[in-house]
JSON list of C-alpha atoms in Angstrom, two decimals:
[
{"chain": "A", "resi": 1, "resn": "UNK", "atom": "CA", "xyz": [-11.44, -16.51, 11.64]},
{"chain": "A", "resi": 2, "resn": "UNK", "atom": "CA", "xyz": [-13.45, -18.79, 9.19]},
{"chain": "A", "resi": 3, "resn": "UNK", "atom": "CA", "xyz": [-15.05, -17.20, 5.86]},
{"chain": "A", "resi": 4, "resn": "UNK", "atom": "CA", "xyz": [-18.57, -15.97, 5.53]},
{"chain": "A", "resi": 5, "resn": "UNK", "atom": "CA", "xyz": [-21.02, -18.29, 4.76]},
{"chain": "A", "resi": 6, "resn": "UNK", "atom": "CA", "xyz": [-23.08, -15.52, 3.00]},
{"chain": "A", "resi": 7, "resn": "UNK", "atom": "CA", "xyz": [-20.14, -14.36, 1.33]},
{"chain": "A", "resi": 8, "resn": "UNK", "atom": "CA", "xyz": [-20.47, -15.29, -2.81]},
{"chain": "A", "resi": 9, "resn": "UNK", "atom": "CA", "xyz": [-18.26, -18.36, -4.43]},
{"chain": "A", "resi": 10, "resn": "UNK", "atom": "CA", "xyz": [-18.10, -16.90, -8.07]},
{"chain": "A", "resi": 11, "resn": "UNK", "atom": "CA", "xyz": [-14.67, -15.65, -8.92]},
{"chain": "A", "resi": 12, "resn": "UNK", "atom": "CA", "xyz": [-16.11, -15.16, -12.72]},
{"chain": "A", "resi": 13, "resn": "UNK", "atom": "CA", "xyz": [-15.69, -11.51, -13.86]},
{"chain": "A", "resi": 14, "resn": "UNK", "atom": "CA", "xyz": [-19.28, -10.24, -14.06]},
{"chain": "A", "resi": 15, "resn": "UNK", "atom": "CA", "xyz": [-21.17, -9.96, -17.02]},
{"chain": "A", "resi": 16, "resn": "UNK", "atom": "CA", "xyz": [-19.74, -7.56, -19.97]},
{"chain": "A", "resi": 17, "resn": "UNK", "atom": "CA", "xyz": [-16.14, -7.80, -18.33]},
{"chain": "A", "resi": 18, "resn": "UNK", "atom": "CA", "xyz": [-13.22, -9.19, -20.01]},
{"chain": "A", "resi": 19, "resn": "UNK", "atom": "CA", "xyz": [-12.01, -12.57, -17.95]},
{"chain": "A", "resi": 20, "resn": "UNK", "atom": "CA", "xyz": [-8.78, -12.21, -19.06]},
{"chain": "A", "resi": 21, "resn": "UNK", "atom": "CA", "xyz": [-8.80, -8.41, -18.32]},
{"chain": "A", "resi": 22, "resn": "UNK", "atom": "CA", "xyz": [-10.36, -8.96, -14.74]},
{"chain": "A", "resi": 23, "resn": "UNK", "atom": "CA", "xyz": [-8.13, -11.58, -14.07]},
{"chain": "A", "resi": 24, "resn": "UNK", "atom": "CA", "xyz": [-4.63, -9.87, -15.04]},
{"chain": "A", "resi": 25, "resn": "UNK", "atom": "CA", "xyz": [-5.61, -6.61, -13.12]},
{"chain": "A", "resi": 26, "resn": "UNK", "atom": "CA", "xyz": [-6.65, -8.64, -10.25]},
{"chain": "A", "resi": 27, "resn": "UNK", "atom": "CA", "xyz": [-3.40, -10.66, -10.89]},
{"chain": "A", "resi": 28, "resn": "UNK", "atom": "CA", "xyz": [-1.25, -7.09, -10.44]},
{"chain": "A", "resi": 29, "resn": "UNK", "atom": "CA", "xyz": [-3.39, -4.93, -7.84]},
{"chain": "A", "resi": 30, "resn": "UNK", "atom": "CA", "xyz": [-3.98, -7.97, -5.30]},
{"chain": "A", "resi": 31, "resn": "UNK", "atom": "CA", "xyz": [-0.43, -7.72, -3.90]},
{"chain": "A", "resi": 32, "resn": "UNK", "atom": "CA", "xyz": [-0.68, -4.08, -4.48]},
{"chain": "A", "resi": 33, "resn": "UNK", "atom": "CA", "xyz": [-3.48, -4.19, -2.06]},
{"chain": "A", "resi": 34, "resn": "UNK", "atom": "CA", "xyz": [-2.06, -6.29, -0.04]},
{"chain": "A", "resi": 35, "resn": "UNK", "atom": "CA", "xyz": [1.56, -4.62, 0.60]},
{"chain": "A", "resi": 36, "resn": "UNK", "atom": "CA", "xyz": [-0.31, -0.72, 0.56]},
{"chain": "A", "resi": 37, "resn": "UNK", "atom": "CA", "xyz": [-2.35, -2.11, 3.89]},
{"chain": "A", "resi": 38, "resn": "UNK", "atom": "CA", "xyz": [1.01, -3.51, 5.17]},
{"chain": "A", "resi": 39, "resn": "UNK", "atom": "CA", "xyz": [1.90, -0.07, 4.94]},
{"chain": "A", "resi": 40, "resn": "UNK", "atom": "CA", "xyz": [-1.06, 1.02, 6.72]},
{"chain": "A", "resi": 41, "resn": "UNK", "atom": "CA", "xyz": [-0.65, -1.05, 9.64]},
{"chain": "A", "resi": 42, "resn": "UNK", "atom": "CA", "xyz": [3.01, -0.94, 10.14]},
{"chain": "A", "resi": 43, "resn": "UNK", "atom": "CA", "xyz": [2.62, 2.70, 9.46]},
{"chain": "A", "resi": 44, "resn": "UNK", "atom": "CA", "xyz": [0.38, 3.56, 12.38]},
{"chain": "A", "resi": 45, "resn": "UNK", "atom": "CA", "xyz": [2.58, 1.53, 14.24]},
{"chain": "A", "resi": 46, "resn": "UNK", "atom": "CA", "xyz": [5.43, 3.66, 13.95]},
{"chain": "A", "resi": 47, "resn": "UNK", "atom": "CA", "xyz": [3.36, 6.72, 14.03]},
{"chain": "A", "resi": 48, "resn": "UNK", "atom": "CA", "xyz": [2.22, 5.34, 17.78]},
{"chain": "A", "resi": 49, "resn": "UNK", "atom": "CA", "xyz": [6.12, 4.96, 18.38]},
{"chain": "A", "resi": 50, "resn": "UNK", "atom": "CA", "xyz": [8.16, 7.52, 17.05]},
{"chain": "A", "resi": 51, "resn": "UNK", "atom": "CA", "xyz": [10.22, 9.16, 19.48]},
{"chain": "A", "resi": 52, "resn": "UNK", "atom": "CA", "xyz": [13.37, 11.95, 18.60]},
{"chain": "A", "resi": 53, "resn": "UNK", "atom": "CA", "xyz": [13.76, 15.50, 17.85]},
{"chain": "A", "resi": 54, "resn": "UNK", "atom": "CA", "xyz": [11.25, 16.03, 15.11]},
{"chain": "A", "resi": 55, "resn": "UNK", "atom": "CA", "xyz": [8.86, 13.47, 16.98]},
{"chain": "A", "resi": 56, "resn": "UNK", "atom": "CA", "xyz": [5.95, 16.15, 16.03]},
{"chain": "A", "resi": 57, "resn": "UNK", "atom": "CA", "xyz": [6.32, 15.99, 12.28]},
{"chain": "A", "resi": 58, "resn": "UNK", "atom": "CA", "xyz": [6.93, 12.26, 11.77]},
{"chain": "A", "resi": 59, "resn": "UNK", "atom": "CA", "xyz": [4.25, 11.32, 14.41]},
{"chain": "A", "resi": 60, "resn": "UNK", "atom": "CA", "xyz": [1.59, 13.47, 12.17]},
{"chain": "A", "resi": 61, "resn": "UNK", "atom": "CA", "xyz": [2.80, 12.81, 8.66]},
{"chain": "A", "resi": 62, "resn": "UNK", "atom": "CA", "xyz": [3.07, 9.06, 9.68]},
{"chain": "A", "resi": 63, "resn": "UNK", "atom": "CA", "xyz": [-0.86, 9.78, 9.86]},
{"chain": "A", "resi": 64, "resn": "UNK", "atom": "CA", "xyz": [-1.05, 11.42, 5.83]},
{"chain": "A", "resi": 65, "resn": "UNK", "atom": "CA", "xyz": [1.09, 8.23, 5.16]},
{"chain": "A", "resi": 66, "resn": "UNK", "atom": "CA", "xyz": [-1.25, 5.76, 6.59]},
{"chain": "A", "resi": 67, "resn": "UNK", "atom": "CA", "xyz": [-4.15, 7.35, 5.08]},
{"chain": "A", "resi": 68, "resn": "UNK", "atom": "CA", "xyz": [-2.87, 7.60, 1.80]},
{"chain": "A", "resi": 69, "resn": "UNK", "atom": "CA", "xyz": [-2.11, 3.67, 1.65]},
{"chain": "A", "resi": 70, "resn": "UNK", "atom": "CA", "xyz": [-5.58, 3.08, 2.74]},
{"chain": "A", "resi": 71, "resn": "UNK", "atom": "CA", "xyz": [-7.20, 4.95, 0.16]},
{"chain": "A", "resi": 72, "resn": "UNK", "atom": "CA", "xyz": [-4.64, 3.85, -2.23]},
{"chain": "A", "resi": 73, "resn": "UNK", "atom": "CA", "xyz": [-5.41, 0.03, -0.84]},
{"chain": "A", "resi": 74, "resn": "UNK", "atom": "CA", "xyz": [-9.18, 0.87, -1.68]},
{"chain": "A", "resi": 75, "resn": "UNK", "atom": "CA", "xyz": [-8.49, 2.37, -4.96]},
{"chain": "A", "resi": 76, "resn": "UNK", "atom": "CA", "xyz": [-6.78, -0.76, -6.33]},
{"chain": "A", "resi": 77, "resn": "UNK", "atom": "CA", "xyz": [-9.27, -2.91, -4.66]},
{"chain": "A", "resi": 78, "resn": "UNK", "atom": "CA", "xyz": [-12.19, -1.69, -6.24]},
{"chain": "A", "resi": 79, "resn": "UNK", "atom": "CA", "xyz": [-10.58, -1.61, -9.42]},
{"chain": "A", "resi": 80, "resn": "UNK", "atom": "CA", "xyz": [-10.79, -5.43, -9.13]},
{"chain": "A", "resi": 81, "resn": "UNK", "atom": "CA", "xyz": [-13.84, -5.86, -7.94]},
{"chain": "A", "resi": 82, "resn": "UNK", "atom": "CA", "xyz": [-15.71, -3.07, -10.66]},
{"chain": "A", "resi": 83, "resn": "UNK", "atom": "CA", "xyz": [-14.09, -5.74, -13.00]},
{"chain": "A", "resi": 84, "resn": "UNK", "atom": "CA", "xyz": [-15.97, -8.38, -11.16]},
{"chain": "A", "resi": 85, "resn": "UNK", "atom": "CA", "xyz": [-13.29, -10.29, -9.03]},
{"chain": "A", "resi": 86, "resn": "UNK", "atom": "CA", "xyz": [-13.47, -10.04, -5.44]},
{"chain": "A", "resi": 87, "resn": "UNK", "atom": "CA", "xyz": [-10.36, -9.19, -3.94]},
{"chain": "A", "resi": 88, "resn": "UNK", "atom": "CA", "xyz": [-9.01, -11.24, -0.57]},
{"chain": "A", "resi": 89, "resn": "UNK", "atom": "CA", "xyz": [-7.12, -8.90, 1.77]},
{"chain": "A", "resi": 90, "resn": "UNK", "atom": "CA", "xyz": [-7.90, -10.75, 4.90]},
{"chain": "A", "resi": 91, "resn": "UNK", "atom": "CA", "xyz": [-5.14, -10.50, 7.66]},
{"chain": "A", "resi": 92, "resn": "UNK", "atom": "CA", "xyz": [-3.82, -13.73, 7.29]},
{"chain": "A", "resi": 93, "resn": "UNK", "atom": "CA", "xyz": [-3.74, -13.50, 3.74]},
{"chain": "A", "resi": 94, "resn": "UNK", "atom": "CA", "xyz": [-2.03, -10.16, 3.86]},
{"chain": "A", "resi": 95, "resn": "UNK", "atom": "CA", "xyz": [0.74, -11.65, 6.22]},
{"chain": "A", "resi": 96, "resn": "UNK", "atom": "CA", "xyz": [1.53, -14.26, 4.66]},
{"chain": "A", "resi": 97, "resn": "UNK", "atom": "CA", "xyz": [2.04, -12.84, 1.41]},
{"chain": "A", "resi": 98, "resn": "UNK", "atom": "CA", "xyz": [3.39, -9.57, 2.26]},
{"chain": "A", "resi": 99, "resn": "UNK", "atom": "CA", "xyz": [7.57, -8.69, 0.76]},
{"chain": "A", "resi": 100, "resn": "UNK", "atom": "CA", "xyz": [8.20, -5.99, 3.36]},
{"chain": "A", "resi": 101, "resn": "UNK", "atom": "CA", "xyz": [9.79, -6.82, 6.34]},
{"chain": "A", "resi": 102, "resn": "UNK", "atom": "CA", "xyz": [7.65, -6.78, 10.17]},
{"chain": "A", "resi": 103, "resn": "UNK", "atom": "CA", "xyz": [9.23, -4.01, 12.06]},
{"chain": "A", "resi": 104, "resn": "UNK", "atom": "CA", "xyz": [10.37, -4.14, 15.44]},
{"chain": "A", "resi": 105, "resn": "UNK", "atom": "CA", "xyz": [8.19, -3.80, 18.22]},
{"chain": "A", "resi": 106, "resn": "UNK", "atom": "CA", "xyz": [8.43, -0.76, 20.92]},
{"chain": "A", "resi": 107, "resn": "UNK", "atom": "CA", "xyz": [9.98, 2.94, 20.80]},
{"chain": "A", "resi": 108, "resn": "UNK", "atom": "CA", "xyz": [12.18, 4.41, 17.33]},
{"chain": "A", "resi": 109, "resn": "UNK", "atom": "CA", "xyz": [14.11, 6.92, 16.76]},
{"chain": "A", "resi": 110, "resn": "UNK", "atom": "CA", "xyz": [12.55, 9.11, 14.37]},
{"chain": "A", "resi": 111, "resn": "UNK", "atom": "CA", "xyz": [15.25, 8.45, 11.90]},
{"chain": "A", "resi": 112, "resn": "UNK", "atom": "CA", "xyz": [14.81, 4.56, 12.65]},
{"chain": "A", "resi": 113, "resn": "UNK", "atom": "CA", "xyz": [11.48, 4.91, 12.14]},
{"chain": "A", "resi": 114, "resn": "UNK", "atom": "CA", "xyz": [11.39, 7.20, 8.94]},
{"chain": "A", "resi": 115, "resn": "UNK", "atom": "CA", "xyz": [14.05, 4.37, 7.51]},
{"chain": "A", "resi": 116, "resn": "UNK", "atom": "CA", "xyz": [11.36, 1.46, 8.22]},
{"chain": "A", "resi": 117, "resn": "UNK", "atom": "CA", "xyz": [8.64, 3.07, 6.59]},
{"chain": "A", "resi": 118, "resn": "UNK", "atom": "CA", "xyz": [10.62, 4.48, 3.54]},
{"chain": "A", "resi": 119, "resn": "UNK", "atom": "CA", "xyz": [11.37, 0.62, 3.00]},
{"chain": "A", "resi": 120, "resn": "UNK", "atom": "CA", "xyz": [7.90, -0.29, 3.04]},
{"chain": "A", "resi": 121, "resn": "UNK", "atom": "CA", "xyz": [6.91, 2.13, 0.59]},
{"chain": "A", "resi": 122, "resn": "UNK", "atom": "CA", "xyz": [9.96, 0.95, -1.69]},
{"chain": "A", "resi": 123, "resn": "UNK", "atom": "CA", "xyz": [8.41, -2.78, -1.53]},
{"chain": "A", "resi": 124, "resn": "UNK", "atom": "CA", "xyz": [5.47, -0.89, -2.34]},
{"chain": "A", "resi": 125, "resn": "UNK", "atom": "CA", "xyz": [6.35, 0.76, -5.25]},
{"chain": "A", "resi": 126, "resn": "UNK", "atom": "CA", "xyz": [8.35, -2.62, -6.70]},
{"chain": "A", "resi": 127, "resn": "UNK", "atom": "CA", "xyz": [4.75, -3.71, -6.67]},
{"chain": "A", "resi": 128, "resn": "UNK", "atom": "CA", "xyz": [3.06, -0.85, -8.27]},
{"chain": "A", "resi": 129, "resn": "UNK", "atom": "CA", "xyz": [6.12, -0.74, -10.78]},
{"chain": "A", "resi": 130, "resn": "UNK", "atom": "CA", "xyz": [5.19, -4.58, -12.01]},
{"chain": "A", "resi": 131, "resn": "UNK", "atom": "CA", "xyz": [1.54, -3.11, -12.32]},
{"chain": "A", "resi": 132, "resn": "UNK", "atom": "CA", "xyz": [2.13, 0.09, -14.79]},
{"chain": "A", "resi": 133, "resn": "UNK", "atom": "CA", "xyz": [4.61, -2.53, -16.82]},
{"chain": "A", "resi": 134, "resn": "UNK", "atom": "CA", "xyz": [2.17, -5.35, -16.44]},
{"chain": "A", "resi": 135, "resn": "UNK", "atom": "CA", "xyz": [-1.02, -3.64, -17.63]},
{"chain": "A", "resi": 136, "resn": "UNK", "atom": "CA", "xyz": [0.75, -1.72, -20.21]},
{"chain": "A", "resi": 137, "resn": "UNK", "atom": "CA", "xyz": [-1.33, -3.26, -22.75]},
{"chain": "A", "resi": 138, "resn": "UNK", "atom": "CA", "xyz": [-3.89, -5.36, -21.15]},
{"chain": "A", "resi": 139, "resn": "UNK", "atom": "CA", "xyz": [-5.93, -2.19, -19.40]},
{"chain": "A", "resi": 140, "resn": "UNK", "atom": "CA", "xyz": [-4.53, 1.28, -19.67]},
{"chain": "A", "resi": 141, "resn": "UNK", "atom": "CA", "xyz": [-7.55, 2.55, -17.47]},
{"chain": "A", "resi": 142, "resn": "UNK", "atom": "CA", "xyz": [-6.15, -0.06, -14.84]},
{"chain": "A", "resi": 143, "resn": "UNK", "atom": "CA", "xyz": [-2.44, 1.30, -15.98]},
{"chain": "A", "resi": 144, "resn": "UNK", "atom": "CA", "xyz": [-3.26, 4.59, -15.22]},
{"chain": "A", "resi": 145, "resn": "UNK", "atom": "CA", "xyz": [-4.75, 3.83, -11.44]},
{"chain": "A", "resi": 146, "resn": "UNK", "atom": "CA", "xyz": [-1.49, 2.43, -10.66]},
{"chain": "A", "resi": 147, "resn": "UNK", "atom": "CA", "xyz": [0.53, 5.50, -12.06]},
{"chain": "A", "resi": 148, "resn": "UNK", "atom": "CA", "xyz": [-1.75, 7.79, -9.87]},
{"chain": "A", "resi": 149, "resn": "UNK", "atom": "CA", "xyz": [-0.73, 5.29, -7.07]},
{"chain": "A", "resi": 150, "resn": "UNK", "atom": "CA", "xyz": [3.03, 5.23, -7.78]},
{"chain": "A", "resi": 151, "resn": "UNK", "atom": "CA", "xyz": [3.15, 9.35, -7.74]},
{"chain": "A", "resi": 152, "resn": "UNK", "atom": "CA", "xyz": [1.77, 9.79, -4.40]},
{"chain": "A", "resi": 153, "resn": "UNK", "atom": "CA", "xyz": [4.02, 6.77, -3.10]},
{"chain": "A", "resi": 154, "resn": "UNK", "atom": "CA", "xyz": [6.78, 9.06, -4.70]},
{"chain": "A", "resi": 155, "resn": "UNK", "atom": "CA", "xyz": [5.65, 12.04, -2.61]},
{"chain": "A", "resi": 156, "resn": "UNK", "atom": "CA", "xyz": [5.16, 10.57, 0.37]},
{"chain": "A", "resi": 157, "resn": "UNK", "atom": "CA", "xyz": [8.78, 8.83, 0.16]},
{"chain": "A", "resi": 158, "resn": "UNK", "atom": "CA", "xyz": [10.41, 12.09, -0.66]},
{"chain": "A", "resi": 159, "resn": "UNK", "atom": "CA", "xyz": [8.32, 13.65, 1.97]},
{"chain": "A", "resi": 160, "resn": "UNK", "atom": "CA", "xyz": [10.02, 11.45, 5.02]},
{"chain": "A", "resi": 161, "resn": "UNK", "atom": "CA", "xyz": [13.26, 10.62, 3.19]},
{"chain": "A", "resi": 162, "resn": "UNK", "atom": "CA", "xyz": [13.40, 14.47, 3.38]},
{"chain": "A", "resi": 163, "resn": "UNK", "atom": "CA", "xyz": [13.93, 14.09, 7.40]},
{"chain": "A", "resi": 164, "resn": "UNK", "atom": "CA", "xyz": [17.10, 12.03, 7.38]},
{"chain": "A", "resi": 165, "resn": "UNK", "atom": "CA", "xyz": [19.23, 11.13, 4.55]},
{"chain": "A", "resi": 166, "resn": "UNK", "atom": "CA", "xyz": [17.48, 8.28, 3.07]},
{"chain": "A", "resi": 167, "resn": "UNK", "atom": "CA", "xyz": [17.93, 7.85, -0.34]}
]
């Protein structure tokens, strides 16, 4: 995959934007970004291969999972970029500086499975967690994104840890 040649070169914060603002949101919600569409992707992978006894409600609340990091993902993202950064959540950048750890391939158990993706959230949430202390004081509005992010990680933890006893 090579870069777009259309694509622009500035990484200056657009005009009437902080730099120093831009750049230490963009320095907190990139790996944000970047571990929320882990979570996507590894989520719909269990989702596809959840097997077990409550197969039925894991398989469709892996779905409110995945979605949830995606528009989480997006949230933080644009965040960045209305600050005038662009953000860089290519694959390979995503893989290679991703914390949570590439599930196994193939058929789970349910409780396997549940266990994966409560981990991913938790790397997750270490990375929101650096973001609401981070931006404390350099950009409440920012701050307050990532608080909105960090509740609906909660909920969505308690809401699979809830199957199995996760804690």
């Amino acid at each position: 995959m090579t870069d777009s040649k259309t694509a622009s070169k500035s990484t200056a914060p657009m005009a009437g934007a902080d730099p120093e603002v831009a750049s230490g949101v963009s320095q907190f919600f990139t790996p944000l970004v970047h571990e929320l569409t882990v979570l996507a992707i590894n989520g719909k992978q269990a989702h596809w291969n959840v097997r077990g006894r409550d197969f039925l409600e894991v398989h469709e609340f892996l779905d409110t999972v995945v979605d949830h990091a995606q528009e989480w993902a997006d949230l933080a993202a644009e965040r960045v970029v209305a600050l005038g950064l662009p953000i860089d959540a290519r694959m390979a950048t995503i893989a290679s500086g991703s914390a949570a750890a590439n599930p196994k391939a193939g058929f789970k158990q349910s409780d396997d499975t549940i266990a994966d993706v409560v981990a991913q959230i938790d790397v997750a949430t270490a990375r929101v967690n650096a973001a609401i202390e981070g931006l404390e004081e350099l950009d409440p509005a920012s701050q307050d994104v990532a608080i909105a992010i960090r509740q609906g990680l909660d909920k969505d933890r308690w809401f699979l840890a809830a199957h199995v006893s996760v804690t």
